[in-house]
Coordinates of C-alpha atoms in Angstrom, one line a residue:
X1 CA -32.1 42.6 -112.8
X2 CA -34.8 42.6 -110.0
X3 CA -37.4 43.6 -112.6
X4 CA -36.3 40.9 -115.0
X5 CA -36.2 38.4 -112.1
X6 CA -39.8 39.2 -111.3
X7 CA -40.9 38.9 -114.9
X8 CA -39.2 35.5 -115.3
X9 CA -40.2 34.2 -111.8
X10 CA -36.5 33.8 -111.2
X11 CA -34.8 33.3 -107.8
X12 CA -33.5 36.8 -107.1
X13 CA -29.9 36.7 -105.9
X14 CA -29.2 40.0 -107.6
X15 CA -30.1 43.0 -105.5
X16 CA -28.5 43.1 -102.1
X17 CA -31.4 42.7 -99.6
X18 CA -32.6 39.9 -97.4
X19 CA -35.8 37.9 -98.1
X20 CA -36.4 37.3 -94.4
X21 CA -37.8 39.4 -91.7
X22 CA -35.9 41.3 -88.9
X23 CA -36.1 40.4 -85.3
X24 CA -39.7 41.0 -84.1
X25 CA -38.2 42.6 -80.9
X26 CA -36.9 45.4 -83.1
X27 CA -40.3 46.0 -84.7
X28 CA -41.8 46.0 -81.2
X29 CA -39.3 48.6 -80.0
X30 CA -40.1 50.9 -82.9
X31 CA -43.8 50.4 -82.6
X32 CA -43.5 51.1 -78.9
X33 CA -41.7 54.3 -79.6
X34 CA -44.5 55.4 -81.9
X35 CA -47.1 54.5 -79.3
X36 CA -45.2 56.4 -76.6
X37 CA -45.3 59.6 -78.6
X38 CA -41.9 59.7 -80.2
X39 CA -43.3 61.1 -83.4
X40 CA -42.0 64.6 -83.7
X41 CA -38.7 66.1 -84.9
X42 CA -35.7 64.8 -83.0
X43 CA -32.5 66.8 -82.7
X44 CA -30.8 67.4 -86.0
X45 CA -27.8 65.1 -85.5
X46 CA -30.0 62.3 -84.1
X47 CA -31.6 61.1 -80.9
X48 CA -29.1 61.4 -78.0
X49 CA -29.7 57.8 -76.8
X50 CA -28.9 56.4 -80.2
X51 CA -25.8 58.4 -80.7
X52 CA -24.6 57.3 -77.2
X53 CA -25.3 53.7 -78.1
X54 CA -23.4 54.0 -81.4
X55 CA -20.4 55.6 -79.7
X56 CA -20.4 52.9 -77.0
X57 CA -20.5 50.2 -79.6
X58 CA -17.6 51.7 -81.6
X59 CA -15.5 52.1 -78.4
X60 CA -16.2 48.5 -77.3
X61 CA -15.4 46.9 -80.6
X62 CA -12.7 49.1 -82.1
X63 CA -11.3 50.9 -79.1
X64 CA -11.9 54.4 -80.4
X65 CA -13.8 57.0 -78.4
X66 CA -16.2 59.3 -80.3
X67 CA -18.1 62.1 -78.5
X68 CA -21.8 61.3 -79.2
X69 CA -22.6 65.0 -78.9
X70 CA -20.2 66.2 -81.5
X71 CA -18.9 63.3 -83.5
X72 CA -21.8 60.9 -84.3
X73 CA -24.5 61.9 -86.8
X74 CA -27.5 59.7 -87.6
X75 CA -28.3 59.6 -91.3
X76 CA -31.1 58.5 -93.6
X77 CA -29.1 55.4 -94.7
X78 CA -25.5 55.0 -95.6
X79 CA -25.9 56.4 -99.1
X80 CA -27.0 59.8 -97.7
X81 CA -24.1 59.7 -95.3
X82 CA -21.7 59.1 -98.1
X83 CA -23.2 61.9 -100.2
X84 CA -23.2 64.3 -97.3
X85 CA -19.6 63.6 -96.5
X86 CA -18.6 64.2 -100.1
X87 CA -20.7 67.4 -100.4
X88 CA -19.2 68.9 -97.2
X89 CA -15.6 68.1 -98.0
X90 CA -15.1 68.1 -101.8
X91 CA -15.0 71.4 -103.7
X92 CA -15.1 72.0 -107.5
X93 CA -11.9 70.7 -109.0
X94 CA -10.9 68.5 -106.1
X95 CA -9.9 65.0 -106.9
X96 CA -11.3 61.9 -105.1
X97 CA -9.7 58.5 -105.6
X98 CA -12.3 55.8 -106.1
X99 CA -11.3 52.1 -106.1
X100 CA -13.2 50.1 -108.7
X101 CA -15.4 48.0 -108.8
X102 CA -17.3 50.4 -106.6
X103 CA -20.8 51.0 -105.2
X104 CA -22.8 53.0 -107.8
X105 CA -23.4 56.1 -105.7
X106 CA -19.7 57.1 -105.3
X107 CA -18.9 58.7 -108.6
X108 CA -22.2 60.5 -109.1
X109 CA -21.9 62.0 -105.6
X110 CA -18.4 63.3 -106.4
X111 CA -19.5 64.8 -109.7
X112 CA -22.5 66.4 -107.9
X113 CA -20.0 68.2 -105.6
X114 CA -18.0 69.4 -108.6
X115 CA -15.2 67.0 -107.9
X116 CA -13.2 64.8 -110.2
X117 CA -13.3 61.0 -109.7
X118 CA -9.9 59.4 -110.1
X119 CA -10.5 55.7 -110.8
X120 CA -8.1 53.0 -109.8
X121 CA -9.0 49.4 -110.5
X122 CA -8.5 46.5 -108.1
X123 CA -6.4 43.6 -109.3
X124 CA -7.8 40.1 -109.7
X125 CA -5.6 37.1 -109.1
X126 CA -5.5 33.7 -107.4
X127 CA -6.3 35.3 -104.0
X128 CA -9.3 37.2 -105.4
X129 CA -9.6 41.0 -105.6
X130 CA -6.8 43.1 -104.1
X131 CA -6.3 46.9 -103.7
X132 CA -3.1 47.9 -105.6
X133 CA -1.8 50.4 -103.2
X134 CA 1.2 51.3 -105.4
X135 CA -1.4 52.5 -108.0
X136 CA -3.3 54.4 -105.4
X137 CA -0.1 56.2 -104.3
X138 CA 0.7 57.0 -108.0
X139 CA -2.8 58.5 -108.4
X140 CA -2.3 61.0 -105.6
X141 CA -1.8 64.6 -106.8
X142 CA -1.8 68.1 -105.3
X143 CA -5.5 68.1 -106.1
X144 CA -6.3 64.9 -104.1
X145 CA -8.9 65.8 -101.5
X146 CA -10.2 62.4 -100.5
X147 CA -9.7 58.6 -100.8
X148 CA -12.7 56.4 -100.7
X149 CA -12.4 52.9 -99.3
X150 CA -15.0 50.2 -98.8
X151 CA -14.4 47.2 -96.5
X152 CA -16.0 44.6 -96.4
X153 CA -16.3 45.3 -100.1
X154 CA -19.3 45.4 -102.3
X155 CA -19.3 43.8 -104.9
X156 CA -16.3 41.6 -104.5
X157 CA -16.7 40.3 -100.9
X158 CA -13.0 41.1 -100.1
X159 CA -11.9 42.7 -96.9
X160 CA -9.0 45.0 -96.0
X161 CA -6.3 43.5 -93.9
X162 CA -3.7 45.1 -91.5
X163 CA -1.2 45.4 -94.4
X164 CA -3.8 47.3 -96.4
X165 CA -4.4 49.7 -93.5
X166 CA -0.6 50.2 -93.1
X167 CA -0.3 51.0 -96.8
X168 CA -3.2 53.5 -96.7
X169 CA -1.5 55.2 -93.7
X170 CA 1.8 55.5 -95.6
X171 CA 0.0 57.2 -98.5
X172 CA -1.9 59.9 -96.5
X173 CA 0.7 60.6 -93.8
X174 CA 2.0 64.1 -94.1
X175 CA -0.9 65.2 -96.3
X176 CA -4.3 66.8 -95.8
X177 CA -6.1 64.0 -97.7
X178 CA -9.4 62.9 -96.1
X179 CA -10.7 59.3 -96.0
X180 CA -14.3 58.3 -96.6
X181 CA -14.6 54.8 -95.3
X182 CA -17.8 52.8 -96.3
X183 CA -18.1 50.2 -93.6
X184 CA -21.8 49.2 -94.0
X185 CA -20.9 45.5 -93.9
X186 CA -18.7 45.9 -90.8
X187 CA -20.4 43.0 -89.0
X188 CA -20.1 40.5 -91.8
X189 CA -16.4 39.4 -91.7
X190 CA -15.9 35.6 -91.7
X191 CA -13.6 32.8 -90.7
X192 CA -12.6 34.4 -87.4
X193 CA -11.1 37.5 -89.0
X194 CA -11.8 40.9 -87.6
X195 CA -13.0 44.0 -89.4
X196 CA -10.2 46.4 -89.9
X197 CA -12.1 49.6 -89.3
X198 CA -10.2 52.9 -89.7
X199 CA -11.6 53.6 -86.3
X200 CA -9.0 51.2 -84.9
X201 CA -6.2 53.5 -86.0
X202 CA -6.0 56.9 -84.3
X203 CA -3.9 58.3 -87.2
X204 CA -6.5 57.4 -89.8
X205 CA -9.6 58.1 -87.6
X206 CA -8.4 61.7 -87.2
X207 CA -9.0 62.3 -90.9
X208 CA -11.9 59.9 -91.7
X209 CA -15.6 59.9 -92.1
X210 CA -16.7 56.3 -91.2
X211 CA -20.1 55.3 -92.5
X212 CA -22.3 52.4 -91.4
X213 CA -25.8 51.1 -91.8
X214 CA -28.4 49.7 -89.5
X215 CA -30.3 48.5 -92.5
X216 CA -27.5 46.0 -93.3
X217 CA -26.8 45.0 -89.7
X218 CA -30.4 44.5 -88.6
X219 CA -32.0 43.2 -91.9
X220 CA -34.1 46.3 -92.4
X221 CA -32.7 47.8 -95.6
X222 CA -36.0 49.6 -96.3
X223 CA -35.8 51.7 -93.1
X224 CA -32.9 53.7 -94.6
X225 CA -31.1 54.6 -91.4
X226 CA -27.3 54.7 -90.7
X227 CA -24.7 56.9 -89.2
X228 CA -21.4 58.7 -89.8
X229 CA -18.7 58.9 -87.2
X230 CA -16.0 61.6 -87.6
X231 CA -13.8 63.9 -85.6
X232 CA -15.6 67.0 -84.3
X233 CA -14.2 69.3 -86.9
X234 CA -15.2 67.1 -89.8
X235 CA -18.6 66.4 -88.1
X236 CA -19.3 70.1 -87.8
X237 CA -18.9 70.5 -91.6
X238 CA -20.9 67.3 -92.2
X239 CA -23.8 68.6 -90.2
X240 CA -23.9 71.9 -92.1
X241 CA -24.9 69.9 -95.2
X242 CA -26.9 67.3 -93.3
X243 CA -29.1 70.1 -91.7
X244 CA -30.2 71.5 -95.1
X245 CA -30.3 68.2 -96.9
X246 CA -32.6 66.1 -94.8
X247 CA -32.4 67.9 -91.4
X248 CA -32.9 64.8 -89.4
X249 CA -34.0 61.1 -89.5
X250 CA -37.4 59.6 -88.4
X251 CA -37.8 59.7 -84.7
X252 CA -39.5 56.4 -83.7
X253 CA -37.0 54.2 -85.6
X254 CA -34.1 56.0 -83.8
X255 CA -35.6 55.4 -80.4
X256 CA -36.4 51.8 -81.3
X257 CA -32.9 51.0 -82.5
X258 CA -31.4 52.8 -79.5
X259 CA -33.4 50.4 -77.2
X260 CA -32.5 47.4 -79.4
X261 CA -28.8 48.1 -79.3
X262 CA -28.7 47.6 -75.5
X263 CA -28.3 43.9 -76.4
X264 CA -25.1 43.5 -78.5
X265 CA -25.9 39.9 -79.4
X266 CA -27.6 40.6 -82.8
X267 CA -24.5 42.3 -84.3
X268 CA -22.0 40.1 -82.5
X269 CA -23.7 37.0 -83.8
X270 CA -24.1 38.3 -87.4
X271 CA -20.7 37.0 -88.7
X272 CA -21.7 33.4 -87.8
X273 CA -25.2 33.9 -89.1
X274 CA -24.0 35.0 -92.6
X275 CA -21.1 32.6 -92.7
X276 CA -23.5 29.7 -92.4
X277 CA -25.4 31.0 -95.5
X278 CA -22.1 31.7 -97.4
X279 CA -20.9 28.1 -96.6
X280 CA -24.2 26.6 -97.7
X281 CA -24.2 28.5 -100.9
X282 CA -20.5 27.9 -101.7
X283 CA -20.8 24.2 -100.9
X284 CA -23.7 23.9 -103.4
X285 CA -21.8 25.8 -106.1
X286 CA -18.8 23.5 -105.8
X287 CA -20.9 21.0 -107.9
X288 CA -21.3 23.5 -110.8
X289 CA -18.9 24.8 -113.4
X290 CA -18.6 28.2 -111.7
X291 CA -15.2 29.1 -110.3
X292 CA -15.7 30.5 -106.8
X293 CA -13.9 33.7 -105.8
X294 CA -13.0 34.3 -102.1
X295 CA -15.9 35.7 -100.0
X296 CA -14.3 37.0 -96.8
X297 CA -17.0 39.5 -96.0
X298 CA -20.4 41.1 -96.9
X299 CA -23.3 38.9 -98.1
X300 CA -22.1 38.7 -101.7
X301 CA -20.2 36.0 -103.5
X302 CA -18.6 36.5 -106.9
X303 CA -18.1 33.7 -109.4
X304 CA -16.2 33.3 -112.6
X305 CA -18.4 31.8 -115.3
X306 CA -15.8 31.6 -118.1
X307 CA -16.0 27.8 -118.2
X308 CA -19.7 28.1 -118.9
X309 CA -20.0 30.9 -121.4
X310 CA -18.2 33.6 -123.4
X311 CA -21.1 36.0 -123.2
X312 CA -20.5 39.5 -121.7
X313 CA -21.3 39.8 -118.0
X314 CA -24.5 41.8 -118.7
X315 CA -25.7 39.3 -121.3
X316 CA -24.7 36.3 -119.1
X317 CA -26.7 37.8 -116.2
X318 CA -29.7 38.3 -118.5
X319 CA -29.4 34.7 -119.8
X320 CA -29.0 33.3 -116.3
X321 CA -32.1 35.1 -115.1
X322 CA -34.2 34.3 -118.2
X323 CA -33.2 30.8 -119.0
X324 CA -31.9 29.3 -115.7
X325 CA -34.2 31.3 -113.4
X326 CA -31.5 32.8 -111.1
X327 CA -30.8 36.5 -111.0
X328 CA -27.2 37.8 -110.5
X329 CA -25.5 41.1 -111.1
X330 CA -22.7 41.7 -113.6
X331 CA -19.6 43.0 -111.8
X332 CA -18.9 45.2 -114.9
X333 CA -21.9 47.3 -113.7
X334 CA -19.7 48.5 -110.8
X335 CA -17.2 50.2 -113.2
X336 CA -17.6 53.6 -114.9
X337 CA -16.3 52.1 -118.1
X338 CA -17.6 48.5 -118.2
X339 CA -14.7 46.1 -117.7
X340 CA -15.3 42.4 -118.7
X341 CA -13.8 39.8 -116.3
X342 CA -16.4 37.0 -116.8
X343 CA -17.7 37.5 -113.3
X344 CA -21.1 37.9 -111.7
X345 CA -22.2 38.6 -108.2
X346 CA -24.7 36.6 -106.2
X347 CA -26.4 37.8 -102.9
X348 CA -26.7 35.1 -100.3
X349 CA -28.7 37.1 -97.8
X350 CA -31.6 34.8 -98.3
X351 CA -33.5 32.0 -96.5
X352 CA -32.0 28.6 -96.8
X353 CA -34.9 27.4 -98.9
X354 CA -34.3 30.3 -101.4
X355 CA -30.6 29.4 -101.6
X356 CA -31.4 25.7 -102.1
X357 CA -33.9 26.5 -104.9
X358 CA -31.2 28.6 -106.6
X359 CA -28.6 25.9 -106.3
X360 CA -31.0 23.3 -107.8
X361 CA -31.4 25.6 -110.9
X362 CA -27.7 26.5 -111.1
X363 CA -26.8 22.8 -111.0
X364 CA -28.4 22.4 -114.5
X365 CA -25.5 24.3 -116.0

């Protein structure tokens, strides 16, 4: 869709990346690290100062204490963290429950490890997308090795609530099932709600790999740097794969982010920053024929276009890009077997002028 958007000079609200720069202070911190000679290999699990900063942030926000020496690993983006967690824990024949729609790396990563994805679809009702925990429980078998969760959720913009966490606990209690929790949008939860990280719950944290992304948090998706927090036993296995996969992550960016993290304001203020963009975009779309789905987190908004067209999601997204000049992503692309719901996803991680331009074009339909 990004290629088509470029060809058609469309406003690209498809792929999930900002069209604005990061804080110049972050660039200065990384540049300063380069100039100060931090350009050789760092320790395999990451620069100690950065792991300490990550552990301190998690403890302050979620109340869970991770040992930065043995339980925090810096990764080359969240996708590498997800793949490495799967490769270290999933063996040939193991089953991994995946909740659809799902980020596109999940299933290929499971298959690469020799595992079997077990797909459970979210339900879609008046309150938006929901996880059907009864179906998750029914999908558990003696071969279930892992359950993958994602909150705030890409592509739907939904977030897990305390009742969801309680349901997950009931399912895994008394088993050896691991949890892989994709929390890359952890600092994008709106309307005063809090992010229900599995870190908050000792029972779940004891069996979980928790994945996050500096690229998402600090508007630097091209830097490809994130981290995985997990108990020491799981982290030890994680690092066995990490060491021979990428070994480590670029040094100056680690030092720069460690310095930048000393001020918590950038991530503490992120919910309000993105909520303003969400509200601007939603308010503009209220004047169109799109039906707006809830957007409780992430920087994505899903809309139902059934009042506008009967085209398939992929064809509608192509039409919208080519004829209206605004690119979106069909939600059917986030299912292994395309499922038509008449819904596309917009990304509102854009400058106000970009969103206004998109809204002017969308108002035509």
